[in-house]
CSV table of C-alpha atoms and ligand atoms in Angstrom, one decimal:
chain,number,residue,atom,x,y,z
P,650,MET,CA,58.9,119.6,-51.2
P,651,TRP,CA,56.6,121.8,-49.2
P,652,SER,CA,53.6,119.7,-48.4
P,653,ALA,CA,50.2,120.0,-46.7
P,654,THR,CA,48.2,117.1,-45.2
P,655,VAL,CA,44.6,118.2,-44.5
P,656,PHE,CA,42.3,116.3,-42.2
P,657,THR,CA,38.8,117.0,-43.1
P,658,LEU,CA,35.3,115.4,-43.4
P,659,TYR,CA,35.1,116.9,-47.0
P,660,PRO,CA,38.3,115.8,-48.8
P,661,ASP,CA,36.6,116.6,-52.1
P,662,MET,CA,36.9,120.3,-51.3
P,663,PHE,CA,40.7,119.9,-52.0
P,664,PRO,CA,42.5,121.1,-54.0
P,665,GLY,CA,39.3,122.9,-55.0
P,666,PRO,CA,40.2,126.5,-56.1
P,667,LEU,CA,43.9,125.7,-55.4
P,668,GLY,CA,43.7,123.4,-58.5
P,669,THR,CA,43.6,126.4,-60.8
P,670,SER,CA,45.8,129.4,-61.5
P,671,LEU,CA,49.1,130.0,-59.7
P,672,ALA,CA,48.6,127.4,-57.0
P,673,GLY,CA,47.2,124.8,-59.4
P,674,ASP,CA,50.1,125.2,-61.9
P,675,ALA,CA,52.5,124.9,-59.0
P,676,LEU,CA,50.8,121.8,-57.8
P,677,THR,CA,51.0,120.2,-61.3
P,678,ARG,CA,54.7,121.2,-61.5
P,679,GLY,CA,55.4,119.5,-58.2
P,680,LEU,CA,56.4,122.7,-56.3
P,681,TRP,CA,54.1,121.7,-53.4
P,682,GLY,CA,52.2,118.7,-52.4
P,683,LEU,CA,48.7,118.2,-51.0
P,684,GLU,CA,47.2,115.1,-49.2
P,685,PRO,CA,43.6,115.4,-48.1
P,686,ARG,CA,42.7,112.8,-45.5
P,687,ASN,CA,39.1,111.9,-44.7
P,688,ILE,CA,38.6,111.9,-40.9
P,689,ARG,CA,35.5,109.7,-41.5
P,690,ASP,CA,37.8,106.8,-42.5
P,691,HIS,CA,38.4,106.5,-38.7
P,692,GLY,CA,34.7,106.9,-37.8
P,693,GLN,CA,33.0,104.6,-35.5
P,694,GLY,CA,30.7,101.7,-36.4
P,695,ARG,CA,28.8,100.9,-39.5
P,696,HIS,CA,27.9,104.5,-40.1
P,697,ARG,CA,31.5,105.7,-39.4
P,698,ALA,CA,30.2,108.2,-36.9
P,699,VAL,CA,32.7,111.1,-36.2
P,700,ASP,CA,30.7,113.3,-33.9
P,701,ASP,CA,28.6,113.1,-30.8
P,702,THR,CA,26.6,115.4,-28.5
P,703,PRO,CA,28.4,117.9,-26.3
P,704,ALA,CA,29.1,116.9,-22.7
P,705,GLY,CA,27.2,119.3,-20.5
P,706,GLY,CA,24.5,119.8,-23.1
P,707,GLY,CA,23.8,122.5,-25.5
P,708,PRO,CA,23.3,122.7,-29.3
P,709,GLY,CA,25.2,121.0,-32.0
P,710,MET,CA,27.7,118.2,-32.2
P,711,VAL,CA,31.3,117.8,-31.5
P,712,ILE,CA,34.0,115.8,-33.3
P,713,ARG,CA,35.1,113.0,-31.1
P,714,ALA,CA,38.7,113.1,-29.7
P,715,ASP,CA,39.4,109.4,-30.4
P,716,VAL,CA,38.2,109.6,-34.0
P,717,LEU,CA,40.3,112.6,-34.8
P,718,ALA,CA,43.3,111.3,-32.9
P,719,ASN,CA,43.2,108.1,-34.8
P,720,SER,CA,43.0,110.0,-38.1
P,721,LEU,CA,46.0,112.1,-37.1
P,722,ASP,CA,48.0,109.2,-36.0
P,723,ALA,CA,47.4,107.3,-39.2
P,724,GLY,CA,48.2,110.3,-41.4
P,725,LEU,CA,51.3,111.7,-39.7
P,726,GLN,CA,54.6,110.0,-39.0
P,727,PRO,CA,55.9,110.5,-35.4
P,728,ASP,CA,58.9,112.4,-36.7
P,729,ASP,CA,56.8,114.8,-38.8
P,730,GLN,CA,58.2,118.3,-38.3
P,731,ARG,CA,55.3,120.2,-39.8
P,732,PRO,CA,53.3,122.5,-37.5
P,733,ARG,CA,49.9,121.0,-36.7
P,734,LEU,CA,47.3,123.7,-37.0
P,735,LEU,CA,43.6,123.5,-36.2
P,736,MET,CA,41.5,125.9,-38.1
P,737,SER,CA,39.5,127.7,-35.4
P,738,PRO,CA,37.8,131.0,-34.7
P,739,ARG,CA,39.4,130.9,-31.2
P,740,GLY,CA,42.9,130.7,-32.6
P,741,ARG,CA,45.5,133.4,-33.1
P,742,PRO,CA,44.6,135.4,-36.2
P,743,LEU,CA,46.7,134.5,-39.2
P,744,THR,CA,49.1,137.2,-40.3
P,745,GLN,CA,51.4,137.7,-43.3
P,746,SER,CA,54.4,137.2,-41.1
P,747,ARG,CA,53.1,133.9,-39.9
P,748,VAL,CA,52.3,132.9,-43.5
P,749,ARG,CA,56.0,133.7,-44.4
P,750,GLU,CA,57.2,131.6,-41.5
P,751,LEU,CA,55.0,128.7,-42.5
P,752,ALA,CA,56.0,129.0,-46.2
P,753,ALA,CA,59.7,128.9,-45.2
P,754,GLY,CA,59.2,125.6,-43.2
P,755,PRO,CA,58.5,122.0,-44.4
P,756,GLY,CA,54.8,122.5,-44.8
P,757,VAL,CA,51.7,122.1,-42.6
P,758,ALA,CA,49.3,119.6,-41.2
P,759,LEU,CA,45.9,121.2,-41.1
P,760,VAL,CA,42.8,120.1,-39.2
P,761,CYS,CA,39.4,121.3,-40.4
P,762,GLY,CA,36.7,121.4,-37.8
P,763,ARG,CA,33.0,121.0,-38.4
P,764,PHE,CA,29.8,121.3,-36.3
P,765,GLU,CA,30.6,123.0,-33.0
P,766,GLY,CA,34.3,122.1,-33.3
P,767,VAL,CA,36.5,119.3,-31.8
P,768,ASP,CA,36.8,117.7,-28.4
P,769,GLU,CA,39.3,119.9,-26.4
P,770,ARG,CA,41.3,116.8,-25.3
P,771,VAL,CA,42.5,116.0,-28.8
P,772,ILE,CA,43.8,119.6,-29.2
P,773,GLU,CA,45.9,119.1,-26.0
P,774,ALA,CA,46.9,115.5,-26.6
P,775,ARG,CA,48.1,116.0,-30.2
P,776,GLY,CA,49.5,119.5,-29.7
P,777,LEU,CA,47.3,121.3,-32.1
P,778,GLU,CA,47.7,125.0,-32.5
P,779,GLU,CA,44.5,126.9,-33.2
P,780,VAL,CA,44.7,129.4,-36.1
P,781,SER,CA,41.9,131.8,-37.1
P,782,ILE,CA,41.5,133.5,-40.4
P,783,GLY,CA,39.3,136.3,-39.0
P,784,ASP,CA,36.6,137.3,-36.5
P,785,TYR,CA,33.7,135.6,-38.2
P,786,ILE,CA,32.3,132.0,-38.1
P,787,LEU,CA,32.6,129.7,-41.1
P,788,SER,CA,30.6,126.5,-41.3
P,789,GLY,CA,33.8,124.4,-41.4
P,790,GLY,CA,37.6,124.7,-41.4
P,791,GLU,CA,38.0,123.8,-45.1
P,792,MET,CA,37.7,127.3,-46.5
P,793,ALA,CA,40.0,128.6,-43.8
P,794,ALA,CA,42.5,125.9,-44.7
P,795,LEU,CA,42.3,126.9,-48.4
P,796,VAL,CA,42.9,130.5,-47.5
P,797,LEU,CA,46.0,129.6,-45.4
P,798,LEU,CA,47.3,127.3,-48.2
P,799,ASP,CA,46.8,129.9,-50.9
P,800,ALA,CA,48.7,132.5,-48.9
P,801,CYS,CA,51.6,130.1,-48.2
P,802,VAL,CA,51.8,128.5,-51.7
P,803,ARG,CA,52.2,131.8,-53.6
P,804,LEU,CA,55.3,132.5,-51.5
P,805,LEU,CA,57.0,129.2,-52.3
P,806,PRO,CA,60.1,129.4,-54.5
P,807,GLY,CA,59.2,129.3,-58.2
P,808,VAL,CA,55.5,129.8,-57.8
P,809,MET,CA,55.3,133.5,-58.5
P,810,GLY,CA,57.2,135.2,-61.3
P,811,LYS,CA,60.3,137.0,-60.0
P,812,GLU,CA,58.9,140.5,-60.7
P,813,ALA,CA,56.1,139.7,-58.3
P,814,SER,CA,58.2,138.7,-55.3
P,815,GLY,CA,55.6,140.0,-53.0
P,816,GLN,CA,58.0,142.2,-51.0
P,817,ASP,CA,56.1,145.3,-51.7
P,818,GLU,CA,52.6,144.1,-50.8
P,819,SER,CA,50.2,145.1,-48.2
P,820,PHE,CA,51.4,144.1,-44.7
P,821,GLU,CA,54.9,143.3,-45.9
P,822,ASN,CA,56.3,146.5,-44.5
P,823,GLY,CA,53.7,147.2,-41.9
P,824,LEU,CA,51.6,149.3,-44.3
P,825,LEU,CA,48.8,148.8,-46.8
P,826,GLU,CA,49.9,149.0,-50.4
P,827,TYR,CA,49.9,152.2,-52.4
P,828,PRO,CA,47.3,152.6,-55.3
P,829,HIS,CA,48.0,151.1,-58.7
P,830,TYR,CA,47.3,152.5,-62.1
P,831,THR,CA,47.7,151.3,-65.7
P,832,ARG,CA,46.4,152.1,-69.1
P,833,PRO,CA,44.4,154.0,-70.3
P,834,ARG,CA,46.0,157.3,-69.3
P,835,ASP,CA,42.6,158.9,-69.1
P,836,PHE,CA,39.8,156.8,-67.7
P,837,GLU,CA,36.4,158.6,-67.7
P,838,GLY,CA,38.2,161.9,-67.1
P,839,ARG,CA,40.4,160.5,-64.3
P,840,ASP,CA,44.1,160.9,-65.0
P,841,ILE,CA,46.9,158.8,-63.7
P,842,PRO,CA,48.8,160.9,-61.1
P,843,ALA,CA,51.4,162.9,-63.1
P,844,ILE,CA,54.3,161.8,-60.8
P,845,LEU,CA,53.9,158.2,-61.9
P,846,LEU,CA,54.5,159.3,-65.5
P,847,SER,CA,57.5,161.5,-64.6
P,848,GLY,CA,60.1,158.8,-64.8
P,849,ASP,CA,61.7,160.0,-61.6
P,850,HIS,CA,62.0,156.8,-59.6
P,851,ALA,CA,63.0,158.4,-56.3
P,852,LYS,CA,60.0,160.8,-56.4
P,853,ILE,CA,57.7,157.9,-57.4
P,854,ALA,CA,59.0,155.8,-54.5
P,855,ALA,CA,58.5,158.7,-52.1
P,856,TRP,CA,55.0,159.3,-53.4
P,857,ARG,CA,54.1,155.7,-53.0
P,858,ARG,CA,55.4,155.6,-49.5
P,859,ALA,CA,53.4,158.7,-48.6
P,860,GLN,CA,50.2,157.2,-50.2
P,861,ALA,CA,50.7,153.9,-48.3
P,862,GLU,CA,51.2,155.8,-45.0
P,863,ALA,CA,48.1,157.9,-45.5
P,864,LEU,CA,46.0,154.9,-46.5
P,865,THR,CA,47.1,152.9,-43.5
P,866,ARG,CA,46.5,155.8,-41.1
P,867,HIS,CA,43.0,156.3,-42.5
P,868,ARG,CA,41.9,152.6,-42.9
P,869,ARG,CA,44.1,150.6,-40.5
P,870,PRO,CA,45.6,152.8,-37.8
P,871,ASP,CA,46.0,149.6,-35.8
P,872,LEU,CA,48.9,148.6,-38.1
P,873,LEU,CA,50.9,151.7,-37.3
P,874,PRO,CA,53.4,151.6,-34.5
P,875,ALA,CA,51.7,152.9,-31.3
P,876,LYS,CA,52.5,156.6,-30.6
P,877,ARG,CA,53.8,157.2,-27.1
A,964,SAH,N1,31.4,126.7,-32.1
A,964,SAH,C1,32.6,127.3,-32.6
A,964,SAH,C2,32.5,127.5,-34.1
A,964,SAH,C3,32.4,126.3,-35.0
A,964,SAH,S1,32.5,126.6,-36.7
A,964,SAH,C4,32.9,128.6,-31.9
A,964,SAH,O1,32.0,129.3,-31.5
A,964,SAH,O2,34.1,128.9,-31.7
A,964,SAH,C5,32.9,125.1,-37.3
A,964,SAH,C6,34.4,124.9,-37.8
A,964,SAH,O3,34.7,125.9,-38.8
A,964,SAH,C7,35.4,125.2,-36.7
A,964,SAH,O4,35.7,124.1,-35.9
A,964,SAH,C8,36.6,125.6,-37.5
A,964,SAH,O5,37.4,124.5,-37.9
A,964,SAH,C9,36.0,126.3,-38.7
A,964,SAH,N2,36.0,127.8,-38.6
A,964,SAH,C10,35.0,128.6,-38.4
A,964,SAH,N3,35.3,129.9,-38.3
A,964,SAH,C11,36.6,129.9,-38.5
A,964,SAH,C12,37.6,131.0,-38.6
A,964,SAH,N4,37.2,132.3,-38.4
A,964,SAH,N5,38.9,130.7,-38.8
A,964,SAH,C13,39.3,129.4,-38.9
A,964,SAH,N6,38.4,128.3,-38.9
A,964,SAH,C14,37.1,128.6,-38.7
């Protein structure tokens, strides 16, 4: 079973929104597994401290290397094959192709940072790969982990209906998706494009392709192959 172990200071945030809808049904049906682990269980002293002031000074607090390492060592078997990802704005941005790769594997071990982040030495010593969900700063890695998990889980076998295999979606073919329409045929004087009602599947496919290309050129030219 595809499984996620999540290291966090806020285990109550899981499954959170992933307990409802598609991902929640799949969790109940045993199509994937989720184990949140509280980093604080390995905190220091009576107060189970997990963080300390940054070496060299500066604002904020940093999660201690020893505390996080102990939490990881207690939560992961030495032969665990799952990628160990640290949610981090410094990481390589998450893409749909990486999501496909992760969904095709055995699962993930996710580490959620808090405060200013985690001591660099635990990243090195435990081989954590930093992954970002975008160029903005969250208050913690939990939301980022939920985003990554949602993107992976919907691709697991049996989670989506077969008509919604996801092959046609934005990014799957290097393009944004074409526009969708459904009933009513006339909405406040706006008609569904006639070609979509023509029944000519080849023409419809060509129209959708052209729409997807135009949309991508306009909104996300960075997705198109570089012209040379
Ligand atoms: N001081 C850090 C930001 C810390 S934000 C910096 O400037 O890089 C606190 C935690 O939130 C991070 O450790 C990380 O786990 C998570 N986080 C914040 N933004 C994120 C993003 N864009 N993608 C993934 N995780 C993020």
